[in-house]
Amino acid sequence: DVKVTQSSRYLVKRTGEKVFLECVQDMDHENMFWYRQDPGLGLRLIYFSYDVKMKEKGDIPEGYSVSREKKERFSLILESASTNQTSMYLCASSFYAGRGTDTQYFGPGTRLTVL
Amino acid sequence: KNEVEQSPQNLTAQEGEFITINCSYSVGISALHWLQQHPGGGIVSLFMLSSGKKKHGRLIATINIQEKHSSLHITASHPRDSAVYICAVDTDKLIFGTGTRLQVFP
């Protein structure tokens, strides 16, 4: 079974803090994704990566950066957390087949609260 | 107008009922995904389809490409089917609907 794990289920941070969210997958997938999920808006793509050290902006990259130094690990960084970044963050991975044309496997999510 | 619309937004059912969730979209797609999200957040992929119909256990997904419409059916619903069901369409990225919250009561 594919397993996608995220470093924390719940996280509380203060405004202005630097926040790291980590995602690890164990199936040698090329593609990895970071989404945020907000009520009434559905999942929105923040960034995705199709290979080590490669990244592409999604629909809402402002205020975020990412790092992919190893194939299995994809980190989302909030450089200076703000209250409007309070959300559920979901990581996903898939075999390489373009940006979406394959089944994506999701992690359990991290619920981030910024005070 | 959202590119992916789901209906209904909320659905309650008695155990054993036949359930239908609908998804309409307005863009050209290569495939459509149905996903299930249980309380607590984890998302599981149920189906990926580009034509016709797929069945897995009590779940059936259909798609009509010409009408830009897909349905997810649950036969003999059970309380453990209670979850949010999400439709996502595949363009060069996934575009997600806002989900249908299903509650099945014993």
PDB file of C-alpha atoms in Angstrom:
ATOM      1  CA  ASP A   1       0.000   0.000   0.000  1.00  0.00           C
ATOM      2  CA  VAL A   2       1.112   3.504  -0.805  1.00  0.00           C
ATOM      3  CA  LYS A   3       1.789   5.492   2.274  1.00  0.00           C
ATOM      4  CA  VAL A   4       1.968   9.275   2.423  1.00  0.00           C
ATOM      5  CA  THR A   5       2.777  10.702   5.829  1.00  0.00           C
ATOM      6  CA  GLN A   6       2.772  14.270   7.085  1.00  0.00           C
ATOM      7  CA  SER A   7       4.874  15.508   9.973  1.00  0.00           C
ATOM      8  CA  SER A   8       2.028  16.808  12.151  1.00  0.00           C
ATOM      9  CA  ARG A   9      -1.751  16.346  12.348  1.00  0.00           C
ATOM     10  CA  TYR A  10      -2.279  19.580  14.273  1.00  0.00           C
ATOM     11  CA  LEU A  11      -0.051  22.642  14.517  1.00  0.00           C
ATOM     12  CA  VAL A  12      -0.506  26.000  16.243  1.00  0.00           C
ATOM     13  CA  LYS A  13       1.849  28.842  15.337  1.00  0.00           C
ATOM     14  CA  ARG A  14       2.104  32.583  15.940  1.00  0.00           C
ATOM     15  CA  THR A  15       1.881  35.269  13.279  1.00  0.00           C
ATOM     16  CA  GLY A  16       5.293  35.890  11.727  1.00  0.00           C
ATOM     17  CA  GLU A  17       6.761  32.493  12.595  1.00  0.00           C
ATOM     18  CA  LYS A  18       8.437  30.376   9.938  1.00  0.00           C
ATOM     19  CA  VAL A  19       6.545  27.112   9.554  1.00  0.00           C
ATOM     20  CA  PHE A  20       7.727  23.862   7.993  1.00  0.00           C
ATOM     21  CA  LEU A  21       5.297  21.162   6.903  1.00  0.00           C
ATOM     22  CA  GLU A  22       6.889  17.916   5.793  1.00  0.00           C
ATOM     23  CA  CYS A  23       5.534  15.145   3.603  1.00  0.00           C
ATOM     24  CA  VAL A  24       7.095  11.752   2.929  1.00  0.00           C
ATOM     25  CA  GLN A  25       5.930   9.067   0.470  1.00  0.00           C
ATOM     26  CA  ASP A  26       7.226   5.524   0.240  1.00  0.00           C
ATOM     27  CA  MET A  27       6.248   4.508  -3.303  1.00  0.00           C
ATOM     28  CA  ASP A  28       8.985   6.146  -5.358  1.00  0.00           C
ATOM     29  CA  HIS A  29       6.467   8.553  -6.923  1.00  0.00           C
ATOM     30  CA  GLU A  30       7.822  11.297  -9.134  1.00  0.00           C
ATOM     31  CA  ASN A  31       4.992  13.790  -8.525  1.00  0.00           C
ATOM     32  CA  MET A  32       4.281  15.406  -5.189  1.00  0.00           C
ATOM     33  CA  PHE A  33       1.700  18.080  -4.430  1.00  0.00           C
ATOM     34  CA  TRP A  34       0.744  20.494  -1.674  1.00  0.00           C
ATOM     35  CA  TYR A  35      -2.889  21.593  -1.376  1.00  0.00           C
ATOM     36  CA  ARG A  36      -4.836  23.649   1.101  1.00  0.00           C
ATOM     37  CA  GLN A  37      -8.466  22.978   1.870  1.00  0.00           C
ATOM     38  CA  ASP A  38     -10.853  25.635   3.141  1.00  0.00           C
ATOM     39  CA  PRO A  39     -14.593  25.375   3.753  1.00  0.00           C
ATOM     40  CA  GLY A  40     -16.617  26.177   0.656  1.00  0.00           C
ATOM     41  CA  LEU A  41     -13.535  26.419  -1.571  1.00  0.00           C
ATOM     42  CA  GLY A  42     -12.441  22.846  -2.132  1.00  0.00           C
ATOM     43  CA  LEU A  43      -8.821  21.842  -2.489  1.00  0.00           C
ATOM     44  CA  ARG A  44      -6.510  24.350  -4.096  1.00  0.00           C
ATOM     45  CA  LEU A  45      -3.038  23.591  -5.405  1.00  0.00           C
ATOM     46  CA  ILE A  46      -0.208  25.545  -3.794  1.00  0.00           C
ATOM     47  CA  TYR A  47       2.864  23.959  -5.413  1.00  0.00           C
ATOM     48  CA  PHE A  48       3.806  20.732  -7.032  1.00  0.00           C
ATOM     49  CA  SER A  49       7.054  18.966  -7.889  1.00  0.00           C
ATOM     50  CA  TYR A  50       7.664  16.484 -10.677  1.00  0.00           C
ATOM     51  CA  ASP A  51      11.244  15.615  -9.777  1.00  0.00           C
ATOM     52  CA  VAL A  52      13.921  16.262  -7.204  1.00  0.00           C
ATOM     53  CA  LYS A  53      14.774  19.974  -7.003  1.00  0.00           C
ATOM     54  CA  MET A  54      12.008  20.759  -9.540  1.00  0.00           C
ATOM     55  CA  LYS A  55       8.921  22.733  -8.564  1.00  0.00           C
ATOM     56  CA  GLU A  56       6.046  24.553 -10.188  1.00  0.00           C
ATOM     57  CA  LYS A  57       3.632  27.081  -8.779  1.00  0.00           C
ATOM     58  CA  GLY A  58       0.040  26.092  -8.423  1.00  0.00           C
ATOM     59  CA  ASP A  59      -2.975  28.349  -8.125  1.00  0.00           C
ATOM     60  CA  ILE A  60      -2.132  30.006  -4.796  1.00  0.00           C
ATOM     61  CA  PRO A  61       1.656  30.051  -4.238  1.00  0.00           C
ATOM     62  CA  GLU A  62       1.842  33.486  -2.596  1.00  0.00           C
ATOM     63  CA  GLY A  63       3.270  33.317   0.913  1.00  0.00           C
ATOM     64  CA  TYR A  64       4.591  29.780   0.444  1.00  0.00           C
ATOM     65  CA  SER A  65       7.751  28.103  -0.795  1.00  0.00           C
ATOM     66  CA  VAL A  66       8.687  24.446  -1.210  1.00  0.00           C
ATOM     67  CA  SER A  67      11.735  22.234  -1.120  1.00  0.00           C
ATOM     68  CA  ARG A  68      12.374  18.825  -2.643  1.00  0.00           C
ATOM     69  CA  GLU A  69      15.904  17.677  -1.930  1.00  0.00           C
ATOM     70  CA  LYS A  70      15.062  13.952  -1.968  1.00  0.00           C
ATOM     71  CA  LYS A  71      12.537  12.109  -4.101  1.00  0.00           C
ATOM     72  CA  GLU A  72      10.491  10.873  -1.157  1.00  0.00           C
ATOM     73  CA  ARG A  73      10.252  14.159   0.730  1.00  0.00           C
ATOM     74  CA  PHE A  74       8.428  17.392  -0.153  1.00  0.00           C
ATOM     75  CA  SER A  75       8.386  20.292   2.285  1.00  0.00           C
ATOM     76  CA  LEU A  76       6.046  23.270   2.368  1.00  0.00           C
ATOM     77  CA  ILE A  77       7.410  26.413   4.015  1.00  0.00           C
ATOM     78  CA  LEU A  78       5.436  29.365   5.266  1.00  0.00           C
ATOM     79  CA  GLU A  79       8.105  32.057   5.404  1.00  0.00           C
ATOM     80  CA  SER A  80       6.154  34.337   7.753  1.00  0.00           C
ATOM     81  CA  ALA A  81       2.884  32.797   8.868  1.00  0.00           C
ATOM     82  CA  SER A  82      -0.249  34.921   8.751  1.00  0.00           C
ATOM     83  CA  THR A  83      -3.735  34.319  10.110  1.00  0.00           C
ATOM     84  CA  ASN A  84      -5.142  33.857   6.587  1.00  0.00           C
ATOM     85  CA  GLN A  85      -2.933  30.782   6.246  1.00  0.00           C
ATOM     86  CA  THR A  86      -4.959  28.994   8.896  1.00  0.00           C
ATOM     87  CA  SER A  87      -6.178  25.969   6.970  1.00  0.00           C
ATOM     88  CA  MET A  88      -5.980  22.226   6.386  1.00  0.00           C
ATOM     89  CA  TYR A  89      -2.870  21.350   4.373  1.00  0.00           C
ATOM     90  CA  LEU A  90      -2.815  18.139   2.375  1.00  0.00           C
ATOM     91  CA  CYS A  91       0.105  16.506   0.625  1.00  0.00           C
ATOM     92  CA  ALA A  92      -0.327  14.041  -2.237  1.00  0.00           C
ATOM     93  CA  SER A  93       1.848  12.000  -4.550  1.00  0.00           C
ATOM     94  CA  SER A  94       1.465  10.156  -7.852  1.00  0.00           C
ATOM     95  CA  PHE A  95       3.482   8.450 -10.538  1.00  0.00           C
ATOM     96  CA  TYR A  96       4.627  10.769 -13.258  1.00  0.00           C
ATOM     97  CA  ALA A  97       1.838  11.334 -15.761  1.00  0.00           C
ATOM     98  CA  GLY A  98       1.637  15.078 -16.085  1.00  0.00           C
ATOM     99  CA  ARG A  99       0.187  17.200 -13.340  1.00  0.00           C
ATOM    100  CA  GLY A 100      -3.013  15.339 -12.681  1.00  0.00           C
ATOM    101  CA  THR A 101      -3.533  12.413 -15.019  1.00  0.00           C
ATOM    102  CA  ASP A 102      -2.955   9.691 -12.483  1.00  0.00           C
ATOM    103  CA  THR A 103      -4.380   8.627  -9.159  1.00  0.00           C
ATOM    104  CA  GLN A 104      -3.113  10.821  -6.374  1.00  0.00           C
ATOM    105  CA  TYR A 105      -2.462   9.376  -2.919  1.00  0.00           C
ATOM    106  CA  PHE A 106      -3.098  11.763  -0.069  1.00  0.00           C
ATOM    107  CA  GLY A 107      -1.574  12.171   3.348  1.00  0.00           C
ATOM    108  CA  PRO A 108      -3.745  12.554   6.475  1.00  0.00           C
ATOM    109  CA  GLY A 109      -3.517  16.349   6.443  1.00  0.00           C
ATOM    110  CA  THR A 110      -2.136  18.951   8.829  1.00  0.00           C
ATOM    111  CA  ARG A 111      -4.568  21.351  10.431  1.00  0.00           C
ATOM    112  CA  LEU A 112      -2.604  24.565  10.929  1.00  0.00           C
ATOM    113  CA  THR A 113      -3.843  27.385  13.121  1.00  0.00           C
ATOM    114  CA  VAL A 114      -2.011  30.716  13.020  1.00  0.00           C
ATOM    115  CA  LEU A 115      -2.761  32.977  15.988  1.00  0.00           C
TER     116      LEU A 115
ATOM    117  CA  LYS B   1     -19.230  30.220 -11.824  1.00  0.00           C
ATOM    118  CA  ASN B   2     -17.144  27.313 -10.544  1.00  0.00           C
ATOM    119  CA  GLU B   3     -15.676  25.007 -13.169  1.00  0.00           C
ATOM    120  CA  VAL B   4     -16.792  21.976 -11.121  1.00  0.00           C
ATOM    121  CA  GLU B   5     -20.177  21.925  -9.445  1.00  0.00           C
ATOM    122  CA  GLN B   6     -21.414  19.191  -7.147  1.00  0.00           C
ATOM    123  CA  SER B   7     -24.935  18.533  -5.943  1.00  0.00           C
ATOM    124  CA  PRO B   8     -26.285  18.226  -3.417  1.00  0.00           C
ATOM    125  CA  GLN B   9     -23.981  19.963  -0.965  1.00  0.00           C
ATOM    126  CA  ASN B  10     -25.404  17.970   1.929  1.00  0.00           C
ATOM    127  CA  LEU B  11     -27.232  14.673   1.923  1.00  0.00           C
ATOM    128  CA  THR B  12     -28.744  12.587   4.683  1.00  0.00           C
ATOM    129  CA  ALA B  13     -29.988   9.045   4.192  1.00  0.00           C
ATOM    130  CA  GLN B  14     -31.255   6.058   6.105  1.00  0.00           C
ATOM    131  CA  GLU B  15     -29.183   2.915   6.099  1.00  0.00           C
ATOM    132  CA  GLY B  16     -29.975   0.833   3.027  1.00  0.00           C
ATOM    133  CA  GLU B  17     -30.981   3.701   0.764  1.00  0.00           C
ATOM    134  CA  PHE B  18     -29.638   4.176  -2.755  1.00  0.00           C
ATOM    135  CA  ILE B  19     -27.617   7.389  -2.987  1.00  0.00           C
ATOM    136  CA  THR B  20     -26.653   9.529  -5.962  1.00  0.00           C
ATOM    137  CA  ILE B  21     -24.166  12.404  -5.958  1.00  0.00           C
ATOM    138  CA  ASN B  22     -23.795  14.509  -9.072  1.00  0.00           C
ATOM    139  CA  CYS B  23     -20.885  16.388 -10.602  1.00  0.00           C
ATOM    140  CA  SER B  24     -21.060  18.795 -13.552  1.00  0.00           C
ATOM    141  CA  TYR B  25     -18.087  20.517 -15.117  1.00  0.00           C
ATOM    142  CA  SER B  26     -17.542  23.166 -17.751  1.00  0.00           C
ATOM    143  CA  VAL B  27     -14.013  22.487 -19.030  1.00  0.00           C
ATOM    144  CA  GLY B  28     -12.442  19.916 -21.318  1.00  0.00           C
ATOM    145  CA  ILE B  29     -11.030  17.051 -19.330  1.00  0.00           C
ATOM    146  CA  SER B  30      -8.904  13.944 -19.775  1.00  0.00           C
ATOM    147  CA  ALA B  31     -10.397  12.147 -16.766  1.00  0.00           C
ATOM    148  CA  LEU B  32     -12.574  12.628 -13.711  1.00  0.00           C
ATOM    149  CA  HIS B  33     -11.821  11.488 -10.178  1.00  0.00           C
ATOM    150  CA  TRP B  34     -14.101  10.676  -7.280  1.00  0.00           C
ATOM    151  CA  LEU B  35     -12.526  10.978  -3.833  1.00  0.00           C
ATOM    152  CA  GLN B  36     -13.741  10.226  -0.314  1.00  0.00           C
ATOM    153  CA  GLN B  37     -12.762  12.241   2.745  1.00  0.00           C
ATOM    154  CA  HIS B  38     -13.576  10.930   6.215  1.00  0.00           C
ATOM    155  CA  PRO B  39     -13.772  13.119   9.318  1.00  0.00           C
ATOM    156  CA  GLY B  40     -10.208  13.845  10.392  1.00  0.00           C
ATOM    157  CA  GLY B  41      -9.120  14.748   6.891  1.00  0.00           C
ATOM    158  CA  GLY B  42      -7.619  11.774   5.051  1.00  0.00           C
ATOM    159  CA  ILE B  43      -8.606  11.554   1.374  1.00  0.00           C
ATOM    160  CA  VAL B  44      -8.890   8.301  -0.535  1.00  0.00           C
ATOM    161  CA  SER B  45      -9.211   7.986  -4.284  1.00  0.00           C
ATOM    162  CA  LEU B  46     -12.299   5.955  -5.234  1.00  0.00           C
ATOM    163  CA  PHE B  47     -12.376   6.118  -9.022  1.00  0.00           C
ATOM    164  CA  MET B  48     -10.630   7.626 -11.998  1.00  0.00           C
ATOM    165  CA  LEU B  49     -12.667   7.399 -15.190  1.00  0.00           C
ATOM    166  CA  SER B  50     -12.659   8.901 -18.643  1.00  0.00           C
ATOM    167  CA  SER B  51     -15.682   7.157 -20.145  1.00  0.00           C
ATOM    168  CA  GLY B  52     -18.542   4.842 -19.301  1.00  0.00           C
ATOM    169  CA  LYS B  53     -18.899   3.283 -15.903  1.00  0.00           C
ATOM    170  CA  LYS B  54     -16.796   1.743 -13.138  1.00  0.00           C
ATOM    171  CA  LYS B  55     -17.910  -0.355 -10.190  1.00  0.00           C
ATOM    172  CA  HIS B  56     -16.172  -1.223  -6.948  1.00  0.00           C
ATOM    173  CA  GLY B  57     -18.194  -3.048  -4.360  1.00  0.00           C
ATOM    174  CA  ARG B  58     -21.292  -0.961  -3.586  1.00  0.00           C
ATOM    175  CA  LEU B  59     -19.921   2.089  -5.389  1.00  0.00           C
ATOM    176  CA  ILE B  60     -20.644   2.871  -9.035  1.00  0.00           C
ATOM    177  CA  ALA B  61     -19.308   5.858 -10.972  1.00  0.00           C
ATOM    178  CA  THR B  62     -20.560   6.938 -14.381  1.00  0.00           C
ATOM    179  CA  ILE B  63     -19.504   9.680 -16.733  1.00  0.00           C
ATOM    180  CA  ASN B  64     -21.109  11.267 -19.793  1.00  0.00           C
ATOM    181  CA  ILE B  65     -18.392  13.211 -21.587  1.00  0.00           C
ATOM    182  CA  GLN B  66     -20.796  14.857 -24.070  1.00  0.00           C
ATOM    183  CA  GLU B  67     -23.001  16.194 -21.266  1.00  0.00           C
ATOM    184  CA  LYS B  68     -20.004  16.980 -19.004  1.00  0.00           C
ATOM    185  CA  HIS B  69     -21.605  15.159 -16.126  1.00  0.00           C
ATOM    186  CA  SER B  70     -20.693  12.367 -13.737  1.00  0.00           C
ATOM    187  CA  SER B  71     -22.571  10.563 -10.988  1.00  0.00           C
ATOM    188  CA  LEU B  72     -21.437   8.552  -8.002  1.00  0.00           C
ATOM    189  CA  HIS B  73     -23.941   5.991  -6.749  1.00  0.00           C
ATOM    190  CA  ILE B  74     -23.860   4.097  -3.469  1.00  0.00           C
ATOM    191  CA  THR B  75     -26.105   1.058  -3.242  1.00  0.00           C
ATOM    192  CA  ALA B  76     -27.346  -0.259   0.131  1.00  0.00           C
ATOM    193  CA  SER B  77     -25.810   2.671   2.012  1.00  0.00           C
ATOM    194  CA  HIS B  78     -24.289   2.103   5.437  1.00  0.00           C
ATOM    195  CA  PRO B  79     -23.329   4.485   8.276  1.00  0.00           C
ATOM    196  CA  ARG B  80     -19.654   3.870   7.480  1.00  0.00           C
ATOM    197  CA  ASP B  81     -20.267   5.523   4.088  1.00  0.00           C
ATOM    198  CA  SER B  82     -20.705   8.825   5.946  1.00  0.00           C
ATOM    199  CA  ALA B  83     -18.016  11.103   4.531  1.00  0.00           C
ATOM    200  CA  VAL B  84     -17.440  13.983   2.157  1.00  0.00           C
ATOM    201  CA  TYR B  85     -17.363  12.910  -1.481  1.00  0.00           C
ATOM    202  CA  ILE B  86     -15.305  15.076  -3.804  1.00  0.00           C
ATOM    203  CA  CYS B  87     -15.341  15.234  -7.576  1.00  0.00           C
ATOM    204  CA  ALA B  88     -12.170  16.431  -9.343  1.00  0.00           C
ATOM    205  CA  VAL B  89     -11.617  16.930 -13.058  1.00  0.00           C
ATOM    206  CA  ASP B  90      -8.333  16.429 -14.791  1.00  0.00           C
ATOM    207  CA  THR B  91      -7.210  19.167 -17.163  1.00  0.00           C
ATOM    208  CA  ASP B  92      -3.477  19.735 -16.937  1.00  0.00           C
ATOM    209  CA  LYS B  93      -4.097  19.813 -13.203  1.00  0.00           C
ATOM    210  CA  LEU B  94      -6.871  18.668 -10.892  1.00  0.00           C
ATOM    211  CA  ILE B  95      -9.769  21.070 -10.328  1.00  0.00           C
ATOM    212  CA  PHE B  96     -11.807  20.074  -7.309  1.00  0.00           C
ATOM    213  CA  GLY B  97     -15.461  20.486  -6.481  1.00  0.00           C
ATOM    214  CA  THR B  98     -16.381  21.650  -2.998  1.00  0.00           C
ATOM    215  CA  GLY B  99     -17.679  18.256  -1.967  1.00  0.00           C
ATOM    216  CA  THR B 100     -20.930  16.589  -0.912  1.00  0.00           C
ATOM    217  CA  ARG B 101     -21.315  15.808   2.774  1.00  0.00           C
ATOM    218  CA  LEU B 102     -23.150  12.507   3.220  1.00  0.00           C
ATOM    219  CA  GLN B 103     -24.552  11.283   6.504  1.00  0.00           C
ATOM    220  CA  VAL B 104     -26.101   7.824   6.677  1.00  0.00           C
ATOM    221  CA  PHE B 105     -28.134   7.056   9.797  1.00  0.00           C
ATOM    222  CA  PRO B 106     -28.852   3.558  11.144  1.00  0.00           C
TER     223      PRO B 106
END
